[in-house]
Amino acid sequence: MNIEMKAIKKQHYLIAIVICVACIIGLCIYYFVGNFSQSDKTEYVYIYDTDNLDDVSKKLSAFSTERAITAFRLMARHSGYADHIRSGRYEVRPDESTITVFRHLKNGHQSPVMLTIPESRTTDRLAGALSKKLMLDSASVAILLKDSSFCAKLGYDPANIVCLFVPNTYEVWWNTSLDNLMARMHKEHDHFWDADRTAKAKAIGLTPNEVCTLASIIDEETANNAEKPMIAGMYINRLNKGMPLQADPTVKFALQDFALRRIYHDMLTYNSPYNTYRNIGLPPGPIKIASVAGINAVLNRVEHNYLYMCAKEDFSGTHNFAATYQEHLRNAAKYSKALNDRGIK
């Protein structure tokens, strides 16, 4: 009888242990293996260098369940994550478990961002655009892009540093440093300026930086990519003859007034190295980040004998070209009349 009672007791103990284990497993599944997010779409959390565990938890709470946050904080405290938080942009998919999300954050498994370099007119605007996509302070970036020492380390100066940026889309880490970003841009720049493009630039007597500078002017002259090689040919003709470019966009840049719709005679004498009415040759650097279409237009210019151009009076965004000044004056008169008829000041 004693043996039978002992067997029954042992069986009861085993059942109790199995129940306890089952409960523990159930709790683990409930807290750690269940879906972390209650959102039906992929969410992104941005963690800064200055964030602590409370900050991270608050950001995650915006789309997670209370159960998931409890489990996350528990794992964070017992794994040392709370003392070694990694900044970055992290992706949280609807079907990911709490433990998977935690591992991604703890191990720094970020989700990259697609960074599109905009065709910015100024380094301030470029800095602002970068700070919207990356963990960079726009004011600090703007200061460095205007710093001669910083630019010199990359082989540029503040006037032509934007030549380093080729306006394509790149996959980068959200928390990349400015130094790492510039190194990446240098690599992409060198890849873009391959042997073919470099040879074409040399054939027309321009450096890659000078090509970018001329391309930036052409980009501001027209949005019509098909016409850009024609405009490039005209400006190269003027450069070869030692004539001033007389490009209206450079006056806007010199005045830092990009809303100007009409350039008046008194503006043409504004004292600035960017004013191509006062100065012969190219300005010190681009008046914006040149587009790929603009750069290719310069490298593949249309060869002709035109020396002048004027916007067409139909406001189509294209131009009338002229080989003589007399013909140019007739084109300019037609455009001026069209401006007056529309009341454009």
Short mmCIF file of C-alpha atoms in Angstrom, two decimals:
data_model
loop_
_atom_site.label_atom_id
_atom_site.label_comp_id
_atom_site.label_asym_id
_atom_site.label_seq_id
_atom_site.Cartn_x
_atom_site.Cartn_y
_atom_site.Cartn_z
CA MET A 1 0.00 0.00 0.00
CA ASN A 2 2.83 2.39 0.85
CA ILE A 3 4.44 1.63 -2.46
CA GLU A 4 1.18 2.33 -4.27
CA MET A 5 0.72 5.63 -2.40
CA LYS A 6 4.26 6.68 -3.23
CA ALA A 7 3.64 5.92 -6.90
CA ILE A 8 0.47 8.01 -6.87
CA LYS A 9 2.25 10.88 -5.16
CA LYS A 10 5.11 10.66 -7.67
CA GLN A 11 2.60 10.72 -10.49
CA HIS A 12 0.92 13.79 -8.99
CA TYR A 13 4.29 15.53 -8.71
CA LEU A 14 5.07 14.77 -12.34
CA ILE A 15 1.70 16.08 -13.43
CA ALA A 16 2.26 19.25 -11.42
CA ILE A 17 5.72 19.69 -12.96
CA VAL A 18 4.32 19.16 -16.47
CA ILE A 19 1.58 21.70 -15.78
CA CYS A 20 4.11 24.21 -14.46
CA VAL A 21 6.39 23.68 -17.44
CA ALA A 22 3.41 24.00 -19.79
CA CYS A 23 2.39 27.22 -18.07
CA ILE A 24 5.92 28.59 -18.33
CA ILE A 25 6.10 27.64 -22.00
CA GLY A 26 2.68 29.18 -22.56
CA LEU A 27 3.74 32.39 -20.85
CA CYS A 28 6.96 32.49 -22.88
CA ILE A 29 5.01 32.01 -26.06
CA TYR A 30 2.50 34.64 -25.00
CA TYR A 31 5.10 37.22 -24.01
CA PHE A 32 8.13 36.47 -26.17
CA VAL A 33 7.02 34.53 -29.25
CA GLY A 34 3.75 36.28 -30.00
CA ASN A 35 3.55 39.12 -32.52
CA PHE A 36 5.20 42.28 -31.26
CA SER A 37 3.24 44.76 -33.36
CA GLN A 38 -0.49 45.29 -33.39
CA SER A 39 -0.22 47.25 -36.64
CA ASP A 40 -1.19 45.63 -39.94
CA LYS A 41 1.68 47.33 -41.78
CA THR A 42 5.45 47.52 -41.42
CA GLU A 43 6.46 50.15 -38.89
CA TYR A 44 9.80 51.91 -38.44
CA VAL A 45 11.39 53.06 -35.21
CA TYR A 46 14.21 55.62 -35.14
CA ILE A 47 16.59 55.36 -32.19
CA TYR A 48 19.07 58.14 -31.43
CA ASP A 49 22.41 57.97 -29.65
CA THR A 50 20.88 59.84 -26.71
CA ASP A 51 17.88 57.52 -26.26
CA ASN A 52 17.55 55.41 -23.12
CA LEU A 53 15.37 52.35 -22.50
CA ASP A 54 12.35 54.47 -21.60
CA ASP A 55 12.71 56.42 -24.85
CA VAL A 56 12.95 53.23 -26.91
CA SER A 57 9.99 51.70 -25.09
CA LYS A 58 7.89 54.79 -25.69
CA LYS A 59 8.65 54.76 -29.41
CA LEU A 60 7.82 51.07 -29.67
CA SER A 61 4.61 51.51 -27.66
CA ALA A 62 3.17 53.58 -30.49
CA PHE A 63 2.38 50.35 -32.37
CA SER A 64 3.13 47.44 -30.01
CA THR A 65 0.98 45.66 -27.45
CA GLU A 66 1.40 46.22 -23.72
CA ARG A 67 2.36 42.55 -23.38
CA ALA A 68 5.14 42.94 -25.95
CA ILE A 69 6.56 46.02 -24.23
CA THR A 70 6.62 44.23 -20.89
CA ALA A 71 8.56 41.34 -22.42
CA PHE A 72 10.86 43.73 -24.31
CA ARG A 73 11.78 45.65 -21.18
CA LEU A 74 12.36 42.41 -19.29
CA MET A 75 14.77 41.15 -21.93
CA ALA A 76 16.44 44.56 -22.14
CA ARG A 77 17.22 44.63 -18.42
CA HIS A 78 18.51 41.07 -18.24
CA SER A 79 20.59 41.18 -21.41
CA GLY A 80 22.42 44.47 -20.84
CA TYR A 81 20.66 46.15 -23.77
CA ALA A 82 19.54 49.00 -21.54
CA ASP A 83 23.20 49.99 -21.13
CA HIS A 84 24.19 49.43 -24.78
CA ILE A 85 21.41 50.87 -26.91
CA ARG A 86 22.31 51.10 -30.61
CA SER A 87 21.04 53.97 -32.69
CA GLY A 88 19.48 53.29 -36.06
CA ARG A 89 16.36 52.86 -38.14
CA TYR A 90 14.69 49.56 -37.39
CA GLU A 91 11.95 47.79 -39.30
CA VAL A 92 9.18 46.01 -37.43
CA ARG A 93 6.96 43.81 -39.58
CA PRO A 94 3.45 42.75 -38.49
CA ASP A 95 4.40 39.06 -38.27
CA GLU A 96 7.60 39.47 -36.21
CA SER A 97 7.77 38.13 -32.69
CA THR A 98 8.82 40.14 -29.68
CA ILE A 99 12.07 38.24 -29.32
CA THR A 100 12.90 38.81 -33.01
CA VAL A 101 12.32 42.55 -32.69
CA PHE A 102 14.43 42.63 -29.56
CA ARG A 103 17.29 40.77 -31.23
CA HIS A 104 17.27 43.18 -34.18
CA LEU A 105 17.53 46.20 -31.89
CA LYS A 106 20.08 44.60 -29.58
CA ASN A 107 22.34 43.47 -32.44
CA GLY A 108 21.95 46.67 -34.44
CA HIS A 109 20.28 44.98 -37.42
CA GLN A 110 19.03 48.14 -39.08
CA SER A 111 16.85 48.68 -42.10
CA PRO A 112 18.56 50.99 -44.63
CA VAL A 113 17.01 54.14 -46.05
CA MET A 114 16.87 55.09 -49.71
CA LEU A 115 18.59 58.46 -49.86
CA THR A 116 17.92 60.56 -52.95
CA ILE A 117 20.38 63.40 -53.38
CA PRO A 118 18.28 66.41 -54.41
CA GLU A 119 19.33 68.97 -57.01
CA SER A 120 19.67 71.62 -54.29
CA ARG A 121 20.53 75.23 -55.15
CA THR A 122 22.49 75.89 -51.95
CA THR A 123 24.45 73.85 -49.42
CA ASP A 124 22.00 75.01 -46.74
CA ARG A 125 19.16 73.39 -48.65
CA LEU A 126 21.23 70.26 -49.23
CA ALA A 127 21.99 70.07 -45.51
CA GLY A 128 18.30 70.40 -44.72
CA ALA A 129 17.38 67.65 -47.16
CA LEU A 130 20.01 65.30 -45.73
CA SER A 131 18.87 65.92 -42.15
CA LYS A 132 15.29 64.96 -43.09
CA LYS A 133 16.43 61.53 -44.23
CA LEU A 134 19.38 60.83 -41.93
CA MET A 135 20.38 61.22 -38.29
CA LEU A 136 22.29 64.40 -39.12
CA ASP A 137 21.91 67.92 -37.77
CA SER A 138 21.25 70.30 -40.68
CA ALA A 139 23.04 73.24 -39.07
CA SER A 140 26.18 71.20 -38.39
CA VAL A 141 26.19 69.79 -41.93
CA ALA A 142 25.74 73.25 -43.45
CA ILE A 143 28.65 74.63 -41.43
CA LEU A 144 30.97 71.82 -42.48
CA LEU A 145 30.04 72.10 -46.17
CA LYS A 146 31.14 75.73 -45.97
CA ASP A 147 34.33 74.92 -44.07
CA SER A 148 37.44 75.15 -46.24
CA SER A 149 39.42 72.62 -44.20
CA PHE A 150 36.64 70.03 -44.26
CA CYS A 151 36.16 70.43 -48.02
CA ALA A 152 39.93 70.36 -48.68
CA LYS A 153 40.21 66.91 -47.10
CA LEU A 154 37.90 65.69 -49.86
CA GLY A 155 39.74 67.56 -52.59
CA TYR A 156 37.22 70.39 -52.96
CA ASP A 157 36.46 73.86 -51.68
CA PRO A 158 33.18 75.36 -50.41
CA ALA A 159 32.37 76.71 -53.89
CA ASN A 160 32.56 73.35 -55.65
CA ILE A 161 31.91 70.79 -52.88
CA VAL A 162 28.47 70.07 -54.39
CA CYS A 163 30.29 68.59 -57.42
CA LEU A 164 30.93 65.58 -55.19
CA PHE A 165 27.21 64.77 -55.08
CA VAL A 166 25.70 62.88 -58.00
CA PRO A 167 21.89 63.18 -57.67
CA ASN A 168 20.97 59.52 -57.70
CA THR A 169 19.31 57.34 -55.05
CA TYR A 170 21.53 55.41 -52.65
CA GLU A 171 20.94 52.81 -49.95
CA VAL A 172 22.53 54.06 -46.72
CA TRP A 173 22.19 53.62 -42.97
CA TRP A 174 20.03 56.21 -41.28
CA ASN A 175 22.61 56.79 -38.52
CA THR A 176 25.59 57.12 -40.85
CA SER A 177 28.03 59.89 -39.88
CA LEU A 178 28.72 62.82 -42.18
CA ASP A 179 32.27 61.58 -42.70
CA ASN A 180 31.00 58.17 -43.77
CA LEU A 181 28.36 59.73 -46.00
CA MET A 182 30.95 61.92 -47.72
CA ALA A 183 33.21 58.91 -48.20
CA ARG A 184 30.28 57.09 -49.82
CA MET A 185 29.54 60.08 -52.04
CA HIS A 186 33.21 60.20 -53.06
CA LYS A 187 33.03 56.53 -54.05
CA GLU A 188 29.82 57.06 -56.02
CA HIS A 189 31.30 60.17 -57.68
CA ASP A 190 34.37 58.24 -58.83
CA HIS A 191 32.16 55.46 -60.14
CA PHE A 192 30.00 57.95 -62.06
CA TRP A 193 33.03 59.70 -63.56
CA ASP A 194 34.25 56.63 -65.36
CA ALA A 195 36.82 56.59 -68.17
CA ASP A 196 34.22 57.43 -70.81
CA ARG A 197 32.83 60.54 -69.09
CA THR A 198 36.29 61.70 -68.04
CA ALA A 199 37.56 61.37 -71.62
CA LYS A 200 34.59 63.33 -72.99
CA ALA A 201 35.20 66.13 -70.49
CA LYS A 202 38.87 66.28 -71.43
CA ALA A 203 37.97 66.39 -75.14
CA ILE A 204 36.02 69.61 -74.67
CA GLY A 205 38.67 71.10 -72.38
CA LEU A 206 36.76 70.91 -69.11
CA THR A 207 37.40 69.18 -65.81
CA PRO A 208 34.60 67.13 -64.20
CA ASN A 209 34.00 70.02 -61.76
CA GLU A 210 33.72 72.48 -64.63
CA VAL A 211 31.31 70.15 -66.41
CA CYS A 212 29.14 70.10 -63.29
CA THR A 213 29.29 73.88 -63.04
CA LEU A 214 28.17 74.37 -66.65
CA ALA A 215 25.56 71.63 -66.29
CA SER A 216 24.09 73.38 -63.26
CA ILE A 217 23.56 76.53 -65.31
CA ILE A 218 21.93 74.56 -68.12
CA ASP A 219 19.64 72.81 -65.62
CA GLU A 220 18.42 76.21 -64.44
CA GLU A 221 17.93 77.42 -68.01
CA THR A 222 15.50 74.66 -68.92
CA ALA A 223 13.74 71.57 -67.62
CA ASN A 224 13.58 70.24 -71.16
CA ASN A 225 16.25 67.53 -71.21
CA ALA A 226 16.03 67.18 -74.99
CA GLU A 227 17.15 70.79 -75.44
CA LYS A 228 20.00 70.72 -72.94
CA PRO A 229 22.67 69.47 -75.42
CA MET A 230 21.81 72.42 -77.70
CA ILE A 231 22.26 74.89 -74.84
CA ALA A 232 25.48 73.16 -73.82
CA GLY A 233 26.82 73.59 -77.35
CA MET A 234 26.01 77.30 -77.28
CA TYR A 235 27.73 77.92 -73.95
CA ILE A 236 30.80 75.95 -74.99
CA ASN A 237 30.96 78.07 -78.16
CA ARG A 238 30.97 81.20 -75.99
CA LEU A 239 33.64 79.77 -73.69
CA ASN A 240 35.84 78.90 -76.66
CA LYS A 241 35.51 82.44 -78.04
CA GLY A 242 36.25 84.05 -74.67
CA MET A 243 32.77 85.56 -74.47
CA PRO A 244 30.94 85.95 -71.16
CA LEU A 245 28.26 83.32 -70.71
CA GLN A 246 25.63 85.94 -69.83
CA ALA A 247 23.45 83.32 -68.17
CA ASP A 248 20.47 84.72 -66.28
CA PRO A 249 20.41 81.88 -63.69
CA THR A 250 23.85 82.95 -62.46
CA VAL A 251 22.46 86.41 -61.71
CA LYS A 252 19.66 84.86 -59.66
CA PHE A 253 22.23 82.82 -57.77
CA ALA A 254 24.44 85.85 -57.19
CA LEU A 255 21.45 87.77 -55.81
CA GLN A 256 20.22 84.64 -53.96
CA ASP A 257 16.75 85.42 -55.30
CA PHE A 258 15.52 82.27 -57.03
CA ALA A 259 11.96 83.55 -57.42
CA LEU A 260 12.97 86.16 -60.01
CA ARG A 261 10.98 85.74 -63.20
CA ARG A 262 12.58 88.61 -65.04
CA ILE A 263 16.14 89.92 -65.06
CA TYR A 264 16.52 93.70 -65.41
CA HIS A 265 19.52 95.60 -66.72
CA ASP A 266 20.56 97.00 -63.34
CA MET A 267 20.86 93.44 -62.00
CA LEU A 268 23.47 92.57 -64.61
CA THR A 269 26.08 94.76 -62.92
CA TYR A 270 25.77 93.10 -59.51
CA ASN A 271 29.29 92.50 -58.21
CA SER A 272 29.66 88.77 -57.69
CA PRO A 273 32.01 86.11 -59.08
CA TYR A 274 28.85 84.21 -60.02
CA ASN A 275 27.54 87.00 -62.26
CA THR A 276 28.44 85.76 -65.75
CA TYR A 277 27.49 89.11 -67.26
CA ARG A 278 30.37 90.77 -65.41
CA ASN A 279 32.85 87.90 -65.54
CA ILE A 280 34.21 85.87 -68.42
CA GLY A 281 34.34 82.09 -68.03
CA LEU A 282 32.63 79.78 -65.60
CA PRO A 283 31.65 80.86 -62.07
CA PRO A 284 33.66 79.45 -59.10
CA GLY A 285 31.36 76.46 -58.78
CA PRO A 286 27.90 75.10 -59.57
CA ILE A 287 24.80 77.15 -58.87
CA LYS A 288 23.04 73.93 -57.86
CA ILE A 289 23.75 70.21 -57.77
CA ALA A 290 23.84 69.38 -61.46
CA SER A 291 21.48 66.71 -62.75
CA VAL A 292 22.76 63.63 -64.53
CA ALA A 293 20.87 64.83 -67.62
CA GLY A 294 22.63 68.18 -67.41
CA ILE A 295 26.06 66.59 -67.05
CA ASN A 296 25.44 64.23 -69.95
CA ALA A 297 24.19 67.17 -72.04
CA VAL A 298 27.53 68.93 -71.62
CA LEU A 299 29.51 65.78 -72.38
CA ASN A 300 27.36 65.08 -75.45
CA ARG A 301 26.77 68.64 -76.62
CA VAL A 302 25.31 69.41 -80.02
CA GLU A 303 27.94 71.09 -82.18
CA HIS A 304 26.58 74.17 -83.99
CA ASN A 305 27.45 77.84 -84.55
CA TYR A 306 24.91 79.44 -82.21
CA LEU A 307 26.17 82.01 -79.72
CA TYR A 308 22.91 83.37 -78.33
CA MET A 309 19.63 82.08 -77.04
CA CYS A 310 16.45 83.56 -75.65
CA ALA A 311 13.39 81.95 -74.12
CA LYS A 312 10.63 81.43 -76.62
CA GLU A 313 7.74 83.84 -76.50
CA ASP A 314 5.25 80.94 -76.20
CA PHE A 315 6.59 80.14 -72.68
CA SER A 316 7.11 76.53 -73.69
CA GLY A 317 10.31 76.35 -71.68
CA THR A 318 12.41 76.05 -74.83
CA HIS A 319 14.57 78.64 -76.58
CA ASN A 320 15.21 80.46 -79.85
CA PHE A 321 18.88 80.22 -80.84
CA ALA A 322 20.82 82.74 -82.89
CA ALA A 323 24.23 82.90 -84.51
CA THR A 324 24.30 86.72 -84.70
CA TYR A 325 23.57 89.43 -82.17
CA GLN A 326 21.08 91.12 -84.51
CA GLU A 327 19.04 87.95 -84.76
CA HIS A 328 19.23 87.53 -80.99
CA LEU A 329 17.88 91.05 -80.45
CA ARG A 330 14.83 90.21 -82.56
CA ASN A 331 14.24 87.06 -80.48
CA ALA A 332 14.70 89.02 -77.25
CA ALA A 333 12.21 91.65 -78.37
CA LYS A 334 9.56 88.99 -79.00
CA TYR A 335 10.09 87.49 -75.56
CA SER A 336 10.08 90.88 -73.84
CA LYS A 337 6.77 91.73 -75.51
CA ALA A 338 5.29 88.43 -74.36
CA LEU A 339 6.37 89.20 -70.77
CA ASN A 340 4.82 92.65 -70.95
CA ASP A 341 1.59 91.28 -72.44
CA ARG A 342 1.28 88.92 -69.50
CA GLY A 343 2.18 91.57 -66.95
CA ILE A 344 5.19 89.67 -65.71
CA LYS A 345 7.52 91.97 -63.79
#
